[in-house]
Structures are given as structure tokens and as C-alpha cells.
Short mmCIF file of N, CA and C in Angstrom, two decimals:
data_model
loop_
_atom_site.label_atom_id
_atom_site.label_comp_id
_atom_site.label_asym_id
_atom_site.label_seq_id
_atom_site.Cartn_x
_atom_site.Cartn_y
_atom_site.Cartn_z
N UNK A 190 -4.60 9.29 30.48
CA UNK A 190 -4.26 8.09 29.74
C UNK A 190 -3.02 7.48 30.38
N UNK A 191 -3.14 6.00 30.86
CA UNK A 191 -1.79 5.38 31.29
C UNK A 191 -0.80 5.14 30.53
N UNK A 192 -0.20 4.39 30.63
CA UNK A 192 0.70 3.63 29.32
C UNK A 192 0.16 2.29 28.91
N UNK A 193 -0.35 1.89 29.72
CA UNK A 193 -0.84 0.52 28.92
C UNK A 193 -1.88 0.89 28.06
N UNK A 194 -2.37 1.93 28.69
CA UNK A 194 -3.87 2.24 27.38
C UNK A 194 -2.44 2.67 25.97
N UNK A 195 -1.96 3.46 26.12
CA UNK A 195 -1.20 3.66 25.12
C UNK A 195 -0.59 3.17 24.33
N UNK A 196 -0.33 1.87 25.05
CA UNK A 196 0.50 0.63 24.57
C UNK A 196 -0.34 -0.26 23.52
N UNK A 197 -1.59 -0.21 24.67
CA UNK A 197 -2.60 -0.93 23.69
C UNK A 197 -2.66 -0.35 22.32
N UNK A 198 -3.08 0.90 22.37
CA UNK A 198 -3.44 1.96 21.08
C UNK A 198 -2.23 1.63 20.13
N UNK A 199 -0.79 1.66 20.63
CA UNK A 199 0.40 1.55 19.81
C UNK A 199 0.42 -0.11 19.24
N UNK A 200 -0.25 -0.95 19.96
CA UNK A 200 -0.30 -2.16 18.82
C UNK A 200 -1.17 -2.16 18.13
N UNK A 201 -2.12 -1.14 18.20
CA UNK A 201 -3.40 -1.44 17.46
C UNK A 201 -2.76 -0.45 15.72
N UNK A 202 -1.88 0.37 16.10
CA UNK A 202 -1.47 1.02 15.06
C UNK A 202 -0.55 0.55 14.57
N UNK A 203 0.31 -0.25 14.91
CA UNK A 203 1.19 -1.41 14.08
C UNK A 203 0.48 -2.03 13.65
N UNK A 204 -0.39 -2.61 13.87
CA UNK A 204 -1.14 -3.68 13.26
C UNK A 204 -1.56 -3.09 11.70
N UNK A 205 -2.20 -1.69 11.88
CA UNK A 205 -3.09 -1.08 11.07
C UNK A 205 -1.59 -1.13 10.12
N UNK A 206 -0.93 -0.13 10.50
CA UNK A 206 0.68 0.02 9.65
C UNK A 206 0.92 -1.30 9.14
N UNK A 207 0.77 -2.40 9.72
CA UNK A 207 1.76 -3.93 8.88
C UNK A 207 0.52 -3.56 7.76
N UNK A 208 -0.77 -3.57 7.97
CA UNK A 208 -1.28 -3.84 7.29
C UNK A 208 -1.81 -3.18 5.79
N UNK A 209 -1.61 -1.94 6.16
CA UNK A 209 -1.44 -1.17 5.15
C UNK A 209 -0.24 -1.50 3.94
N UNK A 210 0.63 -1.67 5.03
CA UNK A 210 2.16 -2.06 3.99
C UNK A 210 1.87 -3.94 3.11
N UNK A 211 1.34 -4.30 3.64
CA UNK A 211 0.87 -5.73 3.12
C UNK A 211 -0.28 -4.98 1.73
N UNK A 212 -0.97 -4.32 2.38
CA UNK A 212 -2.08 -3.85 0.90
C UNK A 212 -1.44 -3.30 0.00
N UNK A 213 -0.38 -2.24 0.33
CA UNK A 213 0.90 -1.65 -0.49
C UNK A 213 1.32 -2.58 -1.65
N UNK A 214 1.90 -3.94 -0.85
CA UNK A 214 2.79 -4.68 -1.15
C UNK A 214 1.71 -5.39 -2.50
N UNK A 215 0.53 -5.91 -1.94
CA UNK A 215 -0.32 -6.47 -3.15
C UNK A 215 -0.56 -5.98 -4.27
N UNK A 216 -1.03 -4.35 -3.58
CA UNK A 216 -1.80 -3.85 -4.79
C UNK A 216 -0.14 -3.59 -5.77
N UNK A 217 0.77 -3.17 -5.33
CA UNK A 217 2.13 -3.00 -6.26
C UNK A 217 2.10 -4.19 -7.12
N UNK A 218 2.20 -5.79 -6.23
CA UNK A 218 1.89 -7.04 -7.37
C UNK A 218 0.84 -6.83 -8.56
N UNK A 219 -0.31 -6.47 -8.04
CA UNK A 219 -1.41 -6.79 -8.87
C UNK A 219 -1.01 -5.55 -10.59
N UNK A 220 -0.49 -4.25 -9.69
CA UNK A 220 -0.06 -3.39 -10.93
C UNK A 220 1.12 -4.20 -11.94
N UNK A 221 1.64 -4.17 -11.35
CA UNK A 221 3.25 -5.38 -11.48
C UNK A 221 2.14 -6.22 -13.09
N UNK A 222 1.18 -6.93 -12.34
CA UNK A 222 1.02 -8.28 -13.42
C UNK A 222 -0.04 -7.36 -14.53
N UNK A 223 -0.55 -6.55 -14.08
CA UNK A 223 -1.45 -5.44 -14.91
C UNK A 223 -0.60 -5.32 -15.98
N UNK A 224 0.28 -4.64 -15.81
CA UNK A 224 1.35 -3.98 -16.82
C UNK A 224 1.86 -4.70 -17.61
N UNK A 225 2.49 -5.76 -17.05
CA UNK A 225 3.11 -7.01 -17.91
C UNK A 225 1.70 -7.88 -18.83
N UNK A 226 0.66 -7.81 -18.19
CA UNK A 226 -0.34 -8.26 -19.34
C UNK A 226 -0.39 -7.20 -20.38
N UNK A 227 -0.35 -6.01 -19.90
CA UNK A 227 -0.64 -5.19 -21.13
C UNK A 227 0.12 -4.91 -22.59
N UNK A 228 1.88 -4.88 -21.37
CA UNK A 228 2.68 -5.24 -22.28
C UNK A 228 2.72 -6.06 -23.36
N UNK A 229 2.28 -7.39 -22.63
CA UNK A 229 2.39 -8.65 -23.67
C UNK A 229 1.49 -8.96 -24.56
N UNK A 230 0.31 -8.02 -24.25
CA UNK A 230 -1.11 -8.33 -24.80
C UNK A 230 -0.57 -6.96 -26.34
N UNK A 231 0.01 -5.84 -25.78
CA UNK A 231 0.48 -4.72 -27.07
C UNK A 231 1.89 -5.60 -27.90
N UNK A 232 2.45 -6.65 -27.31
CA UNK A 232 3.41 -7.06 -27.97
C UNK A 232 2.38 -7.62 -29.72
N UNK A 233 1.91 -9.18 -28.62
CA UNK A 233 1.07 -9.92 -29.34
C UNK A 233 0.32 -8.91 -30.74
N UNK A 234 -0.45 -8.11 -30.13
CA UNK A 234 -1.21 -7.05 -31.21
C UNK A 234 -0.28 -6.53 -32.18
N UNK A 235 1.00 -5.93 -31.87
CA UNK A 235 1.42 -5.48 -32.78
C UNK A 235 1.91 -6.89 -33.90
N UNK A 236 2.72 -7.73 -33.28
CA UNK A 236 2.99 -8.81 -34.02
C UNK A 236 1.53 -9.14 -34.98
N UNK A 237 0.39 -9.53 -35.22
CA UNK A 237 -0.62 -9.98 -35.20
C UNK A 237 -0.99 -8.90 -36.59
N UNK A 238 -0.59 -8.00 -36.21
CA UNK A 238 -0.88 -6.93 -37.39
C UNK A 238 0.01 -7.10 -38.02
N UNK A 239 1.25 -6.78 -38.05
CA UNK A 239 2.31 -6.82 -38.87
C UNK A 239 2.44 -8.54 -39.89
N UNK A 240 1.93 -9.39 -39.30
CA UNK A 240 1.83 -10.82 -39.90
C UNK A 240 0.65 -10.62 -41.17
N UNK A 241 -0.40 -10.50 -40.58
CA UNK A 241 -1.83 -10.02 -41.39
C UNK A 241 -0.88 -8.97 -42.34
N UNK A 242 -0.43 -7.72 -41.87
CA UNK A 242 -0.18 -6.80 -43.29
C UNK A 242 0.86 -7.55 -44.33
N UNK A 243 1.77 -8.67 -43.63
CA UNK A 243 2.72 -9.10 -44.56
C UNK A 243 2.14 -9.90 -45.47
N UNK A 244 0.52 -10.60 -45.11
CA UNK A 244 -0.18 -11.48 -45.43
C UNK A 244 -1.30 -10.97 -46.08
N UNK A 245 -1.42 -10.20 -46.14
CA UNK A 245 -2.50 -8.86 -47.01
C UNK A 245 -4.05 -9.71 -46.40
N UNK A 246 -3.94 -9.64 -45.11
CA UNK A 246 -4.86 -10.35 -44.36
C UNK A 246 -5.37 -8.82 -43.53
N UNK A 247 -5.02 -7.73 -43.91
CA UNK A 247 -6.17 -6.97 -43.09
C UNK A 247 -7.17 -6.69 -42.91
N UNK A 248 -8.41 -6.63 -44.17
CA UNK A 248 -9.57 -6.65 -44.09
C UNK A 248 -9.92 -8.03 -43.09
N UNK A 249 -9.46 -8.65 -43.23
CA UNK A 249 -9.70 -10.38 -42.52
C UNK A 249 -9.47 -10.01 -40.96
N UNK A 250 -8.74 -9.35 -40.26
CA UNK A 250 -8.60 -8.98 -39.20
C UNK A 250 -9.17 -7.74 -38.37
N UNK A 251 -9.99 -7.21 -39.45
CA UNK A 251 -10.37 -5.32 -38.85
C UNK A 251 -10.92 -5.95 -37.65
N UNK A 252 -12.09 -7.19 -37.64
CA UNK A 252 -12.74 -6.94 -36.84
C UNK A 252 -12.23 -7.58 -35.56
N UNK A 253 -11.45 -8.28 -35.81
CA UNK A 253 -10.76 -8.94 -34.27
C UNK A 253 -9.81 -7.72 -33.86
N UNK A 254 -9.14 -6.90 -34.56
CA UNK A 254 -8.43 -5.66 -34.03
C UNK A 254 -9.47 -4.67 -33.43
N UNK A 255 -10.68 -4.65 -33.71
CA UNK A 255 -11.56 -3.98 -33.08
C UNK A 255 -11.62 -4.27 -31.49
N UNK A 256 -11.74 -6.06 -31.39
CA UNK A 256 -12.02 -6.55 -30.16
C UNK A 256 -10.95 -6.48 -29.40
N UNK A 257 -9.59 -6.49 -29.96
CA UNK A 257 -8.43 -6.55 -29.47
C UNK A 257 -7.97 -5.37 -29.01
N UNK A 258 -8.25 -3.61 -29.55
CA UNK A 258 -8.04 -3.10 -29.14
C UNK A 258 -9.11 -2.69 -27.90
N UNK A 259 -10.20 -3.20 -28.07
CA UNK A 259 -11.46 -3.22 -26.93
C UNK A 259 -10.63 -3.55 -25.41
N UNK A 260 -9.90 -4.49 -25.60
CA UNK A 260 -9.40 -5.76 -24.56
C UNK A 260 -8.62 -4.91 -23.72
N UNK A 261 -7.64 -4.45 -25.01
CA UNK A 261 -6.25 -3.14 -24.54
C UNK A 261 -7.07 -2.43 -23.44
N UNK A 262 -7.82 -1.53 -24.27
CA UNK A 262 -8.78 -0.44 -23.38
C UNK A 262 -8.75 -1.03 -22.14
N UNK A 263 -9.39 -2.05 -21.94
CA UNK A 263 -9.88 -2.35 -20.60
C UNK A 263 -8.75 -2.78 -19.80
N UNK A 264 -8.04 -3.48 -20.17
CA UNK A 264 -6.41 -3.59 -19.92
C UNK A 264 -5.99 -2.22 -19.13
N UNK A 265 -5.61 -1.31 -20.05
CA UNK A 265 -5.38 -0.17 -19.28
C UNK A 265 -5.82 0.55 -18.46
N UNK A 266 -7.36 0.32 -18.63
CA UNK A 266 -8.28 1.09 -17.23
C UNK A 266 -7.89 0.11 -15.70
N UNK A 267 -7.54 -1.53 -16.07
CA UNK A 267 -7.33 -2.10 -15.60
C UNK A 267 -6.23 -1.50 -14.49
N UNK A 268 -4.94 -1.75 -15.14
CA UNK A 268 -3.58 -0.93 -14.87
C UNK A 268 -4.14 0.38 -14.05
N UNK A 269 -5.06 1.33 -14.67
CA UNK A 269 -4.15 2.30 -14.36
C UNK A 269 -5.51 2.56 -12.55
N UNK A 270 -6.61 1.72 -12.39
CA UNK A 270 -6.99 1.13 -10.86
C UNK A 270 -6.15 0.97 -10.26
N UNK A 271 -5.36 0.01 -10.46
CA UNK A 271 -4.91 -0.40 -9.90
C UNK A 271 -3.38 0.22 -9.18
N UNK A 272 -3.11 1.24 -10.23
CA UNK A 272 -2.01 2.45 -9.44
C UNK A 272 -2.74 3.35 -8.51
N UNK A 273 -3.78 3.49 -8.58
CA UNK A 273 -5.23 4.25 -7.79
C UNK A 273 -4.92 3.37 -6.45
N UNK A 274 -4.95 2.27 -6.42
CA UNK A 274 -4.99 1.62 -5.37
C UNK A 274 -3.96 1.57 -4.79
N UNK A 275 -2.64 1.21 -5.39
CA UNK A 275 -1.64 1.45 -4.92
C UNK A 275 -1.09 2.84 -4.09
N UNK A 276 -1.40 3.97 -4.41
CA UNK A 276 -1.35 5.20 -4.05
C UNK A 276 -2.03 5.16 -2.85
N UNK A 277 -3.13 4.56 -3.35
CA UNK A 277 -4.41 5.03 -2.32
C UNK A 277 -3.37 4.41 -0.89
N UNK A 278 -3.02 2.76 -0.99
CA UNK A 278 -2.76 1.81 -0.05
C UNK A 278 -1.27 2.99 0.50
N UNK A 279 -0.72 3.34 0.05
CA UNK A 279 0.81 4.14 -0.03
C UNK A 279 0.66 5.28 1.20
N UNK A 280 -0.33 5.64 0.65
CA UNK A 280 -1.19 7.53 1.59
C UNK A 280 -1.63 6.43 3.05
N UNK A 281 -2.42 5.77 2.79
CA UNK A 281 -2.64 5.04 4.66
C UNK A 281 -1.86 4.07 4.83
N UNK A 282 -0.85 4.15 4.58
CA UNK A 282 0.83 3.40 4.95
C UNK A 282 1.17 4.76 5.56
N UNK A 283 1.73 5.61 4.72
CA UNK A 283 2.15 6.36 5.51
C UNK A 283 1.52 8.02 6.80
N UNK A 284 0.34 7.33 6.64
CA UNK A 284 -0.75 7.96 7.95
C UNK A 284 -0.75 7.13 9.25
N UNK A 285 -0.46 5.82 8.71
CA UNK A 285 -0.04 4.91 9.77
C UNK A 285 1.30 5.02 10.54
N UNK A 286 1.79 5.33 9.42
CA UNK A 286 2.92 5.38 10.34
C UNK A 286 3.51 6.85 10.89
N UNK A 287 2.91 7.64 10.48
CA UNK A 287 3.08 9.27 11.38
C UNK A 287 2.33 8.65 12.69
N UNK A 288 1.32 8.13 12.56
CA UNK A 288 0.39 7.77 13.73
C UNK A 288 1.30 7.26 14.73
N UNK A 289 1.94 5.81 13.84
CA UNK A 289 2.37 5.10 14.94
C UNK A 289 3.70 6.05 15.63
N UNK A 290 4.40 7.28 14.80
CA UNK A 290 5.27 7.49 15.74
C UNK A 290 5.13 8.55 16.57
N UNK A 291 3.55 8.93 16.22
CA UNK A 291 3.26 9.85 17.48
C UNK A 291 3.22 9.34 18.88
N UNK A 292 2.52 8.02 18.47
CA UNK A 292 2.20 6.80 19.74
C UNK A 292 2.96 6.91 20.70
N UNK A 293 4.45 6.78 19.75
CA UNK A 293 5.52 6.44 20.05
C UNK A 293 5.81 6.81 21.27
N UNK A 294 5.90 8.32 20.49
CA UNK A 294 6.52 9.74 21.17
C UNK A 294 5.66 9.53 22.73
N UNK A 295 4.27 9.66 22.29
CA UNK A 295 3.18 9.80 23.66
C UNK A 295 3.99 8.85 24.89
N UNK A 296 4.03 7.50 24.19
CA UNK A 296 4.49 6.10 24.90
C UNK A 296 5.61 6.11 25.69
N UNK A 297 6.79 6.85 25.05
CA UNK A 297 8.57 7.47 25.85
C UNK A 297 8.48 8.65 26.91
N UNK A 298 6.90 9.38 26.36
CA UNK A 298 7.18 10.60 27.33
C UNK A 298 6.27 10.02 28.65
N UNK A 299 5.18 8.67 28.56
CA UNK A 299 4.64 8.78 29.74
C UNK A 299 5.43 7.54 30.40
N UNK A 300 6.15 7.08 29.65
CA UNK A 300 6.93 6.22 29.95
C UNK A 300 7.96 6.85 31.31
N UNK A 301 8.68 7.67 30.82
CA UNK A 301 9.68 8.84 31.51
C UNK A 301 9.00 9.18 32.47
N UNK A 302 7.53 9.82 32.34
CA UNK A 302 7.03 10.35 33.53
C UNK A 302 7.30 9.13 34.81
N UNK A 303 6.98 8.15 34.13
CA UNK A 303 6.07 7.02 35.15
C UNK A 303 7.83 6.88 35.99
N UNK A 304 8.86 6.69 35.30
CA UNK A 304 10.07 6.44 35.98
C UNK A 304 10.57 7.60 36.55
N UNK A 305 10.26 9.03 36.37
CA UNK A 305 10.62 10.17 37.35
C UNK A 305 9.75 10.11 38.41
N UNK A 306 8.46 9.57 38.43
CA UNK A 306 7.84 9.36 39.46
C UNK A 306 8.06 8.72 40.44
N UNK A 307 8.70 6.97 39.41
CA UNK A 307 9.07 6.01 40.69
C UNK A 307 10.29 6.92 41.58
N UNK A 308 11.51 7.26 40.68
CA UNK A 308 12.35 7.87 41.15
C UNK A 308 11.84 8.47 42.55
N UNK A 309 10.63 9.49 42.26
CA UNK A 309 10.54 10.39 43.42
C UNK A 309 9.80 9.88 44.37
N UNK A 310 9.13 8.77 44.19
CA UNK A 310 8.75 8.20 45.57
C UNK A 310 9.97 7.28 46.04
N UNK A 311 10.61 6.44 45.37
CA UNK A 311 12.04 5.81 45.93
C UNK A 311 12.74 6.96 46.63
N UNK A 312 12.66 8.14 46.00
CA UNK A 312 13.81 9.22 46.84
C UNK A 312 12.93 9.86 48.34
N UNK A 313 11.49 10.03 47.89
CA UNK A 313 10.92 10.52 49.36
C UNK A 313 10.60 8.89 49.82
N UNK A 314 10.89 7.83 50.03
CA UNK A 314 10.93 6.57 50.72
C UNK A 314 12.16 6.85 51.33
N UNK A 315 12.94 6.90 50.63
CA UNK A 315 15.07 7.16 51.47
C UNK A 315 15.02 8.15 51.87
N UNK A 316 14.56 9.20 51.78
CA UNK A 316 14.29 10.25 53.02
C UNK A 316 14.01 9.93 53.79
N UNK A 317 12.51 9.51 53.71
CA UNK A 317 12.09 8.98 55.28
C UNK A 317 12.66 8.24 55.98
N UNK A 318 13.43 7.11 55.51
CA UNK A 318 14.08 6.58 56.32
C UNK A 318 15.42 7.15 57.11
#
């Protein structure tokens, strides 16, 4: 393997790495707005009940609290995908990037070779002369 093949391989694994960290970065948003719906959606509910009980409106509400806690449910299966994903995106972020600094490593050591080499033909060139 040369270095340019290596080189090649080492952008192809940055690439993969930005991109992992970009899926990171989303799926964290998408949990981010998950949560805050859920939040606001358990705010709303509790308010909603507490109005109805002050209002002796509960029989009047069983069945929308039915649907409402339906919503929650799915809400939270929602949320908790979406930390699935996040993890998931987190684990090939950081596979990417062990990768990329093996690359690395490969890339400095054939790098080195290639300049102890020039070295030693520059030094058996000034010999010969």
C-alpha cells in the first residue's frame, strides 16, 4: 500500500467520521424536540386534569384522557427511538474515528518510510559523487 492509496482511504474516513458526527448532531436535535414535546404535552395533561377536577368535569374528560394518554405513549416510544438512534449514531462516530486514527498512524509511518528512503537514496547519490 502507498501513501496516496492511504491518503485516499484517510479521506474516505473523515468523510464517514464528519458524517457520523452530523447524524450524532441530528439525531441529539430530534431527541432534544422529542422530549420537550413530551414535556409540554405532560405539562398541558396535567393542567387539563386539574381544571376538569376543579370543574367536576371528569367523567366529561375520561375519554379524551384516554386519547391523551394514548398520544403520551407514543410520545415516549417516540423519545426513547430516538436515544436508540442517537447512541446508535454515537457508537459509529466513534468507530470512525478509532478508524480514522489508525489511518493516521498507517499514513506518518509510511509517510517516514517514504522520507528515510528519499534520505537514503540522496545519501547513496552523495556518495557516488
Amino acid at each position: 500500500m502507498n501513501i496516496d492509496d492511504v491518503k485516499v482511504l484517510q479521506a474516505i474516513r473523515r468523510r464517514a467520521a464528519d458524517e457520523a458526527a452530523l447524524e450524532v448532531a441530528q439525531a441529539d436535535a430530534q431527541r432534544a424536540d422529542a422530549d420537550h414535546a413530551l414535556a409540554t404535552f405532560r405539562t398541558r395533561l396535567g393542567d387539563e386534569v386539574r381544571r376538569a377536577q376543579g370543574l367536576g368535569l371528569s367523567p366529561v374528560l375520561a375519554t379524551w384522557y384516554r386519547a391523551a394518554a394514548k398520544r403520551l405513549h407514543e410520545l415516549e416510544i417516540f423519545a426513547i427511538e430516538r436515544a436508540d438512534q442517537a447512541s446508535t449514531a454515537r457508537e459509529s462516530l466513534r468507530f470512525a474515528a478509532i478508524e480514522a486514527e489508525r489511518i493516521d498512524t498507517v499514513s506518518d509511518q509510511l509517510e517516514a518510510q517514504r522520507r528515510a528512503e528519499i534520505a537514503r537514496q540522496a545519501q547513496g547519490d552523495m556518495d557516488e559523487l
